[in-house]
mmCIF file of C-alpha atoms in Angstrom:
data_model
loop_
_atom_site.group_PDB
_atom_site.id
_atom_site.type_symbol
_atom_site.label_atom_id
_atom_site.label_comp_id
_atom_site.label_asym_id
_atom_site.label_seq_id
_atom_site.Cartn_x
_atom_site.Cartn_y
_atom_site.Cartn_z
ATOM 1 C CA UNK A 201 39.184 -12.042 2.135
ATOM 2 C CA UNK A 202 36.118 -14.237 1.663
ATOM 3 C CA UNK A 203 34.626 -15.321 -1.710
ATOM 4 C CA UNK A 204 31.186 -13.906 -2.574
ATOM 5 C CA UNK A 205 29.890 -17.238 -4.164
ATOM 6 C CA UNK A 206 30.832 -18.969 -0.912
ATOM 7 C CA UNK A 207 29.198 -16.487 1.254
ATOM 8 C CA UNK A 208 25.991 -16.503 -0.989
ATOM 9 C CA UNK A 209 25.812 -20.222 -0.778
ATOM 10 C CA UNK A 210 26.663 -20.306 3.097
ATOM 11 C CA UNK A 211 24.214 -17.677 4.211
ATOM 12 C CA UNK A 212 21.397 -18.927 6.402
ATOM 13 C CA UNK A 213 18.762 -17.587 8.980
ATOM 14 C CA UNK A 214 20.019 -17.671 12.562
ATOM 15 C CA UNK A 215 17.591 -17.382 15.392
ATOM 16 C CA UNK A 216 19.729 -17.938 18.464
ATOM 17 C CA UNK A 217 22.510 -15.394 19.400
ATOM 18 C CA UNK A 218 25.108 -15.142 21.822
ATOM 19 C CA UNK A 219 24.863 -12.536 24.497
ATOM 20 C CA UNK A 220 28.130 -10.979 23.232
ATOM 21 C CA UNK A 221 27.489 -7.461 21.835
ATOM 22 C CA UNK A 222 28.503 -6.370 18.305
ATOM 23 C CA UNK A 223 31.641 -4.174 17.933
ATOM 24 C CA UNK A 224 30.606 -0.797 16.374
ATOM 25 C CA UNK A 225 33.130 -0.983 13.540
ATOM 26 C CA UNK A 226 31.620 -4.509 12.664
ATOM 27 C CA UNK A 227 28.115 -2.943 12.669
ATOM 28 C CA UNK A 228 29.252 -0.036 10.532
ATOM 29 C CA UNK A 229 30.649 -2.518 8.000
ATOM 30 C CA UNK A 230 27.247 -4.254 7.646
ATOM 31 C CA UNK A 231 25.441 -0.909 7.350
ATOM 32 C CA UNK A 232 28.098 0.273 4.746
ATOM 33 C CA UNK A 233 27.299 -2.787 2.489
ATOM 34 C CA UNK A 234 23.575 -1.891 2.997
ATOM 35 C CA UNK A 235 24.254 1.659 1.728
ATOM 36 C CA UNK A 236 26.150 0.220 -1.445
ATOM 37 C CA UNK A 237 23.154 -1.459 -2.551
ATOM 38 C CA UNK A 238 21.192 -0.072 -5.485
ATOM 39 C CA UNK A 239 18.063 2.238 -5.198
ATOM 40 C CA UNK A 240 15.634 2.970 -7.794
ATOM 41 C CA UNK A 241 16.640 6.146 -9.785
ATOM 42 C CA UNK A 242 19.437 6.499 -7.333
ATOM 43 C CA UNK A 243 17.327 7.935 -4.672
ATOM 44 C CA UNK A 244 19.237 6.860 -1.664
ATOM 45 C CA UNK A 245 16.321 7.611 0.600
ATOM 46 C CA UNK A 246 16.907 4.912 3.181
ATOM 47 C CA UNK A 247 17.375 5.393 6.916
ATOM 48 C CA UNK A 248 19.267 2.867 9.098
ATOM 49 C CA UNK A 249 18.485 3.035 12.816
ATOM 50 C CA UNK A 250 20.535 0.855 14.939
ATOM 51 C CA UNK A 251 18.843 -0.303 18.327
ATOM 52 C CA UNK A 252 20.967 -2.060 20.969
ATOM 53 C CA UNK A 253 18.940 -1.386 24.076
ATOM 54 C CA UNK A 254 17.350 -4.816 25.123
ATOM 55 C CA UNK A 255 14.529 -3.066 27.090
ATOM 56 C CA UNK A 256 13.506 -0.991 24.025
ATOM 57 C CA UNK A 257 13.676 -4.219 22.002
ATOM 58 C CA UNK A 258 11.255 -5.909 24.668
ATOM 59 C CA UNK A 259 9.015 -2.756 24.412
ATOM 60 C CA UNK A 260 8.717 -3.229 20.591
ATOM 61 C CA UNK A 261 8.135 -6.972 20.598
ATOM 62 C CA UNK A 262 5.213 -6.345 23.027
ATOM 63 C CA UNK A 263 3.849 -3.667 20.824
ATOM 64 C CA UNK A 264 3.992 -5.898 17.696
ATOM 65 C CA UNK A 265 2.431 -8.861 19.470
ATOM 66 C CA UNK A 266 -0.346 -6.691 20.805
ATOM 67 C CA UNK A 267 -0.774 -4.997 17.212
ATOM 68 C CA UNK A 268 -0.858 -8.244 15.363
ATOM 69 C CA UNK A 269 -2.820 -9.951 18.123
ATOM 70 C CA UNK A 270 -0.501 -12.743 18.745
ATOM 71 C CA UNK A 271 -0.108 -14.850 21.741
ATOM 72 C CA UNK A 272 3.552 -14.406 21.937
ATOM 73 C CA UNK A 273 6.253 -12.739 19.844
ATOM 74 C CA UNK A 274 10.217 -12.511 20.113
ATOM 75 C CA UNK A 275 12.917 -11.184 18.088
ATOM 76 C CA UNK A 276 14.969 -13.989 19.718
ATOM 77 C CA UNK A 277 17.142 -11.660 21.771
ATOM 78 C CA UNK A 278 19.675 -10.340 19.056
ATOM 79 C CA UNK A 279 22.632 -8.135 20.114
ATOM 80 C CA UNK A 280 21.300 -5.537 17.515
ATOM 81 C CA UNK A 281 18.273 -4.653 15.833
ATOM 82 C CA UNK A 282 18.399 -2.581 12.489
ATOM 83 C CA UNK A 283 15.317 -0.821 11.212
ATOM 84 C CA UNK A 284 15.378 0.239 7.641
ATOM 85 C CA UNK A 285 12.813 2.885 7.071
ATOM 86 C CA UNK A 286 11.956 4.964 3.855
ATOM 87 C CA UNK A 287 9.614 7.883 2.934
ATOM 88 C CA UNK A 288 5.966 6.620 2.882
ATOM 89 C CA UNK A 289 5.694 7.903 -0.803
ATOM 90 C CA UNK A 290 8.866 6.344 -2.144
ATOM 91 C CA UNK A 291 7.617 4.460 -5.031
ATOM 92 C CA UNK A 292 9.987 1.449 -5.091
ATOM 93 C CA UNK A 293 10.631 1.482 -1.152
ATOM 94 C CA UNK A 294 9.936 -2.174 -0.756
ATOM 95 C CA UNK A 295 12.646 -2.940 -3.587
ATOM 96 C CA UNK A 296 15.124 -0.682 -1.999
ATOM 97 C CA UNK A 297 14.501 -2.036 1.419
ATOM 98 C CA UNK A 298 15.083 -5.624 0.218
ATOM 99 C CA UNK A 299 18.275 -4.959 -1.630
ATOM 100 C CA UNK A 300 19.841 -3.339 1.487
ATOM 101 C CA UNK A 301 18.555 -6.413 3.541
ATOM 102 C CA UNK A 302 20.172 -8.932 1.177
ATOM 103 C CA UNK A 303 23.626 -6.979 1.302
ATOM 104 C CA UNK A 304 23.311 -6.828 5.020
ATOM 105 C CA UNK A 305 22.542 -10.511 5.371
ATOM 106 C CA UNK A 306 25.525 -11.473 3.228
ATOM 107 C CA UNK A 307 27.787 -9.016 5.072
ATOM 108 C CA UNK A 308 26.650 -10.725 8.320
ATOM 109 C CA UNK A 309 27.840 -13.955 7.018
ATOM 110 C CA UNK A 310 31.164 -12.621 6.051
ATOM 111 C CA UNK A 311 31.556 -11.045 9.549
ATOM 112 C CA UNK A 312 30.825 -14.266 11.278
ATOM 113 C CA UNK A 313 27.371 -12.664 12.464
ATOM 114 C CA UNK A 314 23.982 -14.401 12.315
ATOM 115 C CA UNK A 315 20.917 -12.514 11.080
ATOM 116 C CA UNK A 316 17.267 -12.918 10.680
ATOM 117 C CA UNK A 317 14.747 -10.932 8.604
ATOM 118 C CA UNK A 318 12.123 -9.456 10.588
ATOM 119 C CA UNK A 319 9.099 -9.073 8.475
ATOM 120 C CA UNK A 320 6.404 -8.308 11.115
ATOM 121 C CA UNK A 321 6.964 -4.601 11.301
ATOM 122 C CA UNK A 322 5.611 -3.979 7.748
ATOM 123 C CA UNK A 323 2.139 -5.106 8.966
ATOM 124 C CA UNK A 324 1.847 -2.864 11.737
ATOM 125 C CA UNK A 325 4.214 0.202 11.450
ATOM 126 C CA UNK A 326 1.202 2.565 11.706
ATOM 127 C CA UNK A 327 -0.312 0.860 14.796
ATOM 128 C CA UNK A 328 -0.225 3.481 17.524
ATOM 129 C CA UNK A 329 1.602 1.440 20.011
ATOM 130 C CA UNK A 330 4.378 0.598 17.360
ATOM 131 C CA UNK A 331 4.417 4.108 16.044
ATOM 132 C CA UNK A 332 5.232 5.444 19.399
ATOM 133 C CA UNK A 333 8.213 3.254 19.804
ATOM 134 C CA UNK A 334 9.477 3.961 16.213
ATOM 135 C CA UNK A 335 9.087 7.780 17.205
ATOM 136 C CA UNK A 336 11.163 7.068 20.374
ATOM 137 C CA UNK A 337 13.621 5.543 18.030
ATOM 138 C CA UNK A 338 13.867 8.623 15.836
ATOM 139 C CA UNK A 339 12.090 7.097 12.938
ATOM 140 C CA UNK A 340 10.510 10.044 11.003
ATOM 141 C CA UNK A 341 6.792 10.030 10.927
ATOM 142 C CA UNK A 342 6.559 10.122 7.370
ATOM 143 C CA UNK A 343 8.677 6.912 7.193
ATOM 144 C CA UNK A 344 7.502 3.290 6.863
ATOM 145 C CA UNK A 345 9.351 0.154 7.914
ATOM 146 C CA UNK A 346 9.193 -2.712 5.462
ATOM 147 C CA UNK A 347 11.714 -4.792 7.153
ATOM 148 C CA UNK A 348 14.320 -5.103 10.089
ATOM 149 C CA UNK A 349 17.339 -7.143 10.808
ATOM 150 C CA UNK A 350 18.028 -9.228 13.928
ATOM 151 C CA UNK A 351 21.801 -9.499 14.269
ATOM 152 C CA UNK A 352 24.140 -11.222 16.673
ATOM 153 C CA UNK A 353 26.809 -13.763 17.050
ATOM 154 C CA UNK A 354 25.370 -16.980 16.351
ATOM 155 C CA UNK A 355 24.666 -19.524 18.850
ATOM 156 C CA UNK A 356 23.500 -22.365 16.668
ATOM 157 C CA UNK A 357 24.693 -23.563 13.436
ATOM 158 C CA UNK A 358 21.474 -25.052 11.620
ATOM 159 C CA UNK A 359 21.900 -26.993 8.382
ATOM 160 C CA UNK A 360 21.531 -25.081 5.282
ATOM 161 C CA UNK A 361 18.167 -25.423 3.616
ATOM 162 C CA UNK A 362 17.945 -27.166 0.314
ATOM 163 C CA UNK A 363 17.093 -24.740 -2.337
ATOM 164 C CA UNK A 364 15.516 -25.450 -5.746
ATOM 165 C CA UNK A 365 13.540 -23.065 -7.940
ATOM 166 C CA UNK A 366 12.011 -23.187 -11.469
ATOM 167 C CA UNK A 367 14.645 -22.129 -14.187
ATOM 168 C CA UNK A 368 13.584 -22.031 -17.830
ATOM 169 C CA UNK A 369 16.074 -21.199 -20.782
ATOM 170 C CA UNK A 370 13.909 -20.156 -23.805
ATOM 171 C CA UNK B 222 38.024 -16.052 -5.691
ATOM 172 C CA UNK B 223 36.797 -12.562 -5.277
ATOM 173 C CA UNK B 224 35.992 -10.826 -1.894
ATOM 174 C CA UNK B 225 32.293 -10.133 -1.116
ATOM 175 C CA UNK B 226 33.064 -6.700 0.349
ATOM 176 C CA UNK B 227 34.963 -5.805 -2.827
ATOM 177 C CA UNK B 228 32.146 -6.953 -5.105
ATOM 178 C CA UNK B 229 29.470 -5.172 -3.112
ATOM 179 C CA UNK B 230 31.474 -1.970 -3.427
ATOM 180 C CA UNK B 231 32.385 -2.520 -7.081
ATOM 181 C CA UNK B 232 28.829 -3.306 -8.465
ATOM 182 C CA UNK B 233 27.464 -0.767 -10.584
ATOM 183 C CA UNK B 234 24.635 -0.442 -13.385
ATOM 184 C CA UNK B 235 25.891 -1.197 -16.841
ATOM 185 C CA UNK B 236 23.608 -0.003 -19.731
ATOM 186 C CA UNK B 237 25.934 -0.737 -22.783
ATOM 187 C CA UNK B 238 26.761 -4.118 -23.559
ATOM 188 C CA UNK B 239 29.242 -6.042 -26.022
ATOM 189 C CA UNK B 240 27.412 -8.134 -28.663
ATOM 190 C CA UNK B 241 29.286 -11.148 -27.192
ATOM 191 C CA UNK B 242 26.705 -13.874 -26.066
ATOM 192 C CA UNK B 243 26.930 -15.175 -22.348
ATOM 193 C CA UNK B 244 28.151 -18.797 -22.066
ATOM 194 C CA UNK B 245 25.428 -21.035 -20.693
ATOM 195 C CA UNK B 246 27.422 -22.159 -17.590
ATOM 196 C CA UNK B 247 27.890 -18.478 -16.690
ATOM 197 C CA UNK B 248 24.344 -17.823 -16.951
ATOM 198 C CA UNK B 249 23.525 -20.845 -14.624
ATOM 199 C CA UNK B 250 25.957 -19.489 -11.963
ATOM 200 C CA UNK B 251 24.214 -16.206 -11.939
ATOM 201 C CA UNK B 252 20.796 -18.064 -11.684
ATOM 202 C CA UNK B 253 22.156 -20.244 -8.768
ATOM 203 C CA UNK B 254 22.989 -17.285 -6.835
ATOM 204 C CA UNK B 255 19.402 -15.985 -7.232
ATOM 205 C CA UNK B 256 18.052 -19.393 -6.182
ATOM 206 C CA UNK B 257 20.296 -19.283 -2.951
ATOM 207 C CA UNK B 258 18.695 -15.875 -1.860
ATOM 208 C CA UNK B 259 16.103 -16.321 0.985
ATOM 209 C CA UNK B 260 12.405 -16.201 0.385
ATOM 210 C CA UNK B 261 9.814 -15.491 3.122
ATOM 211 C CA UNK B 262 8.776 -18.568 4.912
ATOM 212 C CA UNK B 263 11.209 -20.482 2.531
ATOM 213 C CA UNK B 264 8.423 -20.620 -0.135
ATOM 214 C CA UNK B 265 10.943 -20.753 -3.115
ATOM 215 C CA UNK B 266 8.123 -19.926 -5.296
ATOM 216 C CA UNK B 267 10.137 -17.761 -8.042
ATOM 217 C CA UNK B 268 10.529 -18.703 -11.555
ATOM 218 C CA UNK B 269 13.539 -17.529 -13.643
ATOM 219 C CA UNK B 270 13.020 -17.415 -17.448
ATOM 220 C CA UNK B 271 16.009 -16.496 -19.719
ATOM 221 C CA UNK B 272 15.583 -14.880 -23.006
ATOM 222 C CA UNK B 273 18.291 -14.548 -25.439
ATOM 223 C CA UNK B 274 16.356 -14.064 -28.637
ATOM 224 C CA UNK B 275 16.962 -10.543 -29.827
ATOM 225 C CA UNK B 276 13.622 -10.235 -31.846
ATOM 226 C CA UNK B 277 11.584 -11.488 -28.904
ATOM 227 C CA UNK B 278 13.305 -8.717 -26.865
ATOM 228 C CA UNK B 279 12.487 -5.988 -29.367
ATOM 229 C CA UNK B 280 8.821 -7.231 -29.448
ATOM 230 C CA UNK B 281 8.754 -7.019 -25.726
ATOM 231 C CA UNK B 282 10.401 -3.600 -25.683
ATOM 232 C CA UNK B 283 7.783 -2.397 -28.276
ATOM 233 C CA UNK B 284 4.917 -3.820 -26.084
ATOM 234 C CA UNK B 285 6.260 -1.996 -22.882
ATOM 235 C CA UNK B 286 6.831 1.266 -24.745
ATOM 236 C CA UNK B 287 3.151 1.011 -26.129
ATOM 237 C CA UNK B 288 1.743 0.005 -22.566
ATOM 238 C CA UNK B 289 3.396 3.027 -20.725
ATOM 239 C CA UNK B 290 2.615 5.379 -23.585
ATOM 240 C CA UNK B 291 6.341 6.292 -23.983
ATOM 241 C CA UNK B 292 7.929 7.828 -27.185
ATOM 242 C CA UNK B 293 10.779 5.325 -26.998
ATOM 243 C CA UNK B 294 11.928 2.386 -24.822
ATOM 244 C CA UNK B 295 15.022 0.178 -24.951
ATOM 245 C CA UNK B 296 16.486 -2.628 -22.777
ATOM 246 C CA UNK B 297 19.854 -1.464 -24.293
ATOM 247 C CA UNK B 298 20.294 -4.571 -26.375
ATOM 248 C CA UNK B 299 21.730 -7.083 -23.610
ATOM 249 C CA UNK B 300 22.860 -10.349 -24.462
ATOM 250 C CA UNK B 301 20.434 -12.050 -22.087
ATOM 251 C CA UNK B 302 17.242 -10.907 -20.154
ATOM 252 C CA UNK B 303 16.098 -12.680 -17.166
ATOM 253 C CA UNK B 304 12.423 -12.533 -15.958
ATOM 254 C CA UNK B 305 11.721 -13.236 -12.280
ATOM 255 C CA UNK B 306 8.084 -14.175 -12.094
ATOM 256 C CA UNK B 307 6.216 -14.974 -8.772
ATOM 257 C CA UNK B 308 2.555 -16.122 -8.160
ATOM 258 C CA UNK B 309 0.239 -13.161 -8.119
ATOM 259 C CA UNK B 310 -1.002 -13.872 -4.449
ATOM 260 C CA UNK B 311 2.593 -14.424 -2.986
ATOM 261 C CA UNK B 312 2.516 -12.170 -0.082
ATOM 262 C CA UNK B 313 6.091 -11.298 -0.133
ATOM 263 C CA UNK B 314 6.679 -11.534 -3.764
ATOM 264 C CA UNK B 315 8.321 -8.152 -4.175
ATOM 265 C CA UNK B 316 10.923 -8.806 -1.385
ATOM 266 C CA UNK B 317 11.505 -12.246 -2.781
ATOM 267 C CA UNK B 318 12.088 -10.882 -6.273
ATOM 268 C CA UNK B 319 14.414 -8.094 -4.998
ATOM 269 C CA UNK B 320 16.785 -10.457 -2.966
ATOM 270 C CA UNK B 321 17.057 -12.615 -5.959
ATOM 271 C CA UNK B 322 17.809 -9.488 -8.142
ATOM 272 C CA UNK B 323 20.558 -8.388 -5.570
ATOM 273 C CA UNK B 324 22.212 -11.684 -5.765
ATOM 274 C CA UNK B 325 22.176 -11.840 -9.334
ATOM 275 C CA UNK B 326 23.559 -8.215 -9.656
ATOM 276 C CA UNK B 327 26.537 -9.235 -7.272
ATOM 277 C CA UNK B 328 27.000 -12.581 -9.125
ATOM 278 C CA UNK B 329 27.163 -10.504 -12.443
ATOM 279 C CA UNK B 330 29.994 -8.239 -11.089
ATOM 280 C CA UNK B 331 31.854 -11.363 -9.958
ATOM 281 C CA UNK B 332 31.596 -12.884 -13.349
ATOM 282 C CA UNK B 333 32.728 -9.774 -15.139
ATOM 283 C CA UNK B 334 29.186 -9.229 -16.687
ATOM 284 C CA UNK B 335 27.356 -5.933 -16.607
ATOM 285 C CA UNK B 336 23.700 -5.611 -15.202
ATOM 286 C CA UNK B 337 20.749 -3.420 -15.251
ATOM 287 C CA UNK B 338 17.536 -3.647 -13.098
ATOM 288 C CA UNK B 339 14.500 -3.355 -15.507
ATOM 289 C CA UNK B 340 11.896 -1.862 -13.430
ATOM 290 C CA UNK B 341 8.990 -1.163 -16.059
ATOM 291 C CA UNK B 342 7.539 -4.614 -16.216
ATOM 292 C CA UNK B 343 6.025 -4.232 -12.863
ATOM 293 C CA UNK B 344 3.730 -1.306 -14.086
ATOM 294 C CA UNK B 345 2.583 -3.292 -17.272
ATOM 295 C CA UNK B 346 2.505 -7.126 -16.883
ATOM 296 C CA UNK B 347 -1.041 -7.325 -17.155
ATOM 297 C CA UNK B 348 -1.321 -4.969 -20.203
ATOM 298 C CA UNK B 349 -2.630 -7.456 -22.956
ATOM 299 C CA UNK B 350 0.159 -6.817 -25.378
ATOM 300 C CA UNK B 351 2.804 -7.298 -22.653
ATOM 301 C CA UNK B 352 0.921 -10.585 -21.361
ATOM 302 C CA UNK B 353 0.798 -12.058 -24.839
ATOM 303 C CA UNK B 354 4.566 -11.999 -24.916
ATOM 304 C CA UNK B 355 4.952 -13.222 -21.275
ATOM 305 C CA UNK B 356 2.928 -16.213 -22.280
ATOM 306 C CA UNK B 357 5.036 -16.741 -25.357
ATOM 307 C CA UNK B 358 7.905 -16.779 -22.944
ATOM 308 C CA UNK B 359 6.012 -19.533 -20.800
ATOM 309 C CA UNK B 360 5.566 -17.293 -17.820
ATOM 310 C CA UNK B 361 2.398 -18.767 -16.125
ATOM 311 C CA UNK B 362 -0.894 -16.574 -16.452
ATOM 312 C CA UNK B 363 -0.987 -16.608 -12.554
ATOM 313 C CA UNK B 364 2.485 -15.198 -12.318
ATOM 314 C CA UNK B 365 3.379 -11.672 -12.029
ATOM 315 C CA UNK B 366 6.753 -9.816 -12.898
ATOM 316 C CA UNK B 367 8.117 -7.397 -10.431
ATOM 317 C CA UNK B 368 11.586 -7.202 -11.966
ATOM 318 C CA UNK B 369 13.704 -8.261 -14.772
ATOM 319 C CA UNK B 370 17.525 -8.098 -15.236
ATOM 320 C CA UNK B 371 19.432 -7.031 -18.471
ATOM 321 C CA UNK B 372 22.632 -8.771 -18.665
ATOM 322 C CA UNK B 373 25.905 -8.879 -20.924
ATOM 323 C CA UNK B 374 29.519 -8.095 -21.066
ATOM 324 C CA UNK B 375 29.868 -4.507 -20.465
ATOM 325 C CA UNK B 376 30.992 -2.214 -23.011
ATOM 326 C CA UNK B 377 31.377 0.734 -20.851
ATOM 327 C CA UNK B 378 32.923 1.495 -17.461
ATOM 328 C CA UNK B 379 31.111 4.379 -15.785
ATOM 329 C CA UNK B 380 32.502 6.008 -12.559
ATOM 330 C CA UNK B 381 30.813 4.481 -9.501
ATOM 331 C CA UNK B 382 28.102 6.646 -7.897
ATOM 332 C CA UNK B 383 28.867 8.098 -4.580
ATOM 333 C CA UNK B 384 26.571 6.553 -1.862
ATOM 334 C CA UNK B 385 25.446 8.107 1.172
ATOM 335 C CA UNK B 386 22.549 7.418 3.506
ATOM 336 C CA UNK B 387 21.371 8.322 6.953
ATOM 337 C CA UNK B 388 22.616 5.933 9.899
ATOM 338 C CA UNK B 389 21.694 6.544 13.494
ATOM 339 C CA UNK B 390 22.897 4.645 16.406
ATOM 340 C CA UNK B 391 20.694 4.924 19.192
#
């Protein structure tokens, strides 16, 4: 048992992971929390695709790097990489994806995993080189990818970031 | 202390609220959880505006109804109404808004509050009648509103919705 408030305050982005793989039942708990997050009009139209093959991850990194014309690009060698994909015409696809992402990041903290939101796919999911890998990963042709999660047992413990935003009571 | 996993599984949308107002320290806990959610490139550019004036809420309902050409429209009389607004040009504004929304919905469940995601503002924040009220509520002219949260002590206990989505391990 771990307190929600504590987890919300302790979550942070992790970008260095142990080589240790993640047990399947642990991954399923993370995914179950994603599924529990709300979807607009209760559509439940998201697909979660779990990639653990390091060669395939590297192929995807190369394709993203090339599509975005970067000099280098890396997911930082996570143990698992989760794609969330949604139908292209799903009106609230970005919101549905983000709620699932937030639940997965909290669940990861709960389960002593480290996670990092991967934002680059949303800029290049239709690039031919990227789409070819998405298809190899069984992501439907009519799906788009607004966000992915890199996941692994943490190999770093960065200080939490100070958070402060604008709040007004009327 | 309440378990994260339990809260994630128990969260549900509430659309009927008690008249009872929400204590300010409780509202601040909800907002603090929003602020703790991640923002792309750590921008922290969200503003949270808390409306508790029922007359102003009704004025906003009327403006939304008129902007969207509906026959009727209601927020269902919540005790509080929280706008999240972000700069119009914030590239990941929808994702940043959604992560804050998800944390607020979980925090509400934790604090025995009921909540409902209000999705209509994103379709009409630039309608002149709606914008006038946003301005009256001190929401900056260069901000847009992708989501709001209706909040109150619940006056209903609906059965949880069955959740099932497509998961594939490669």
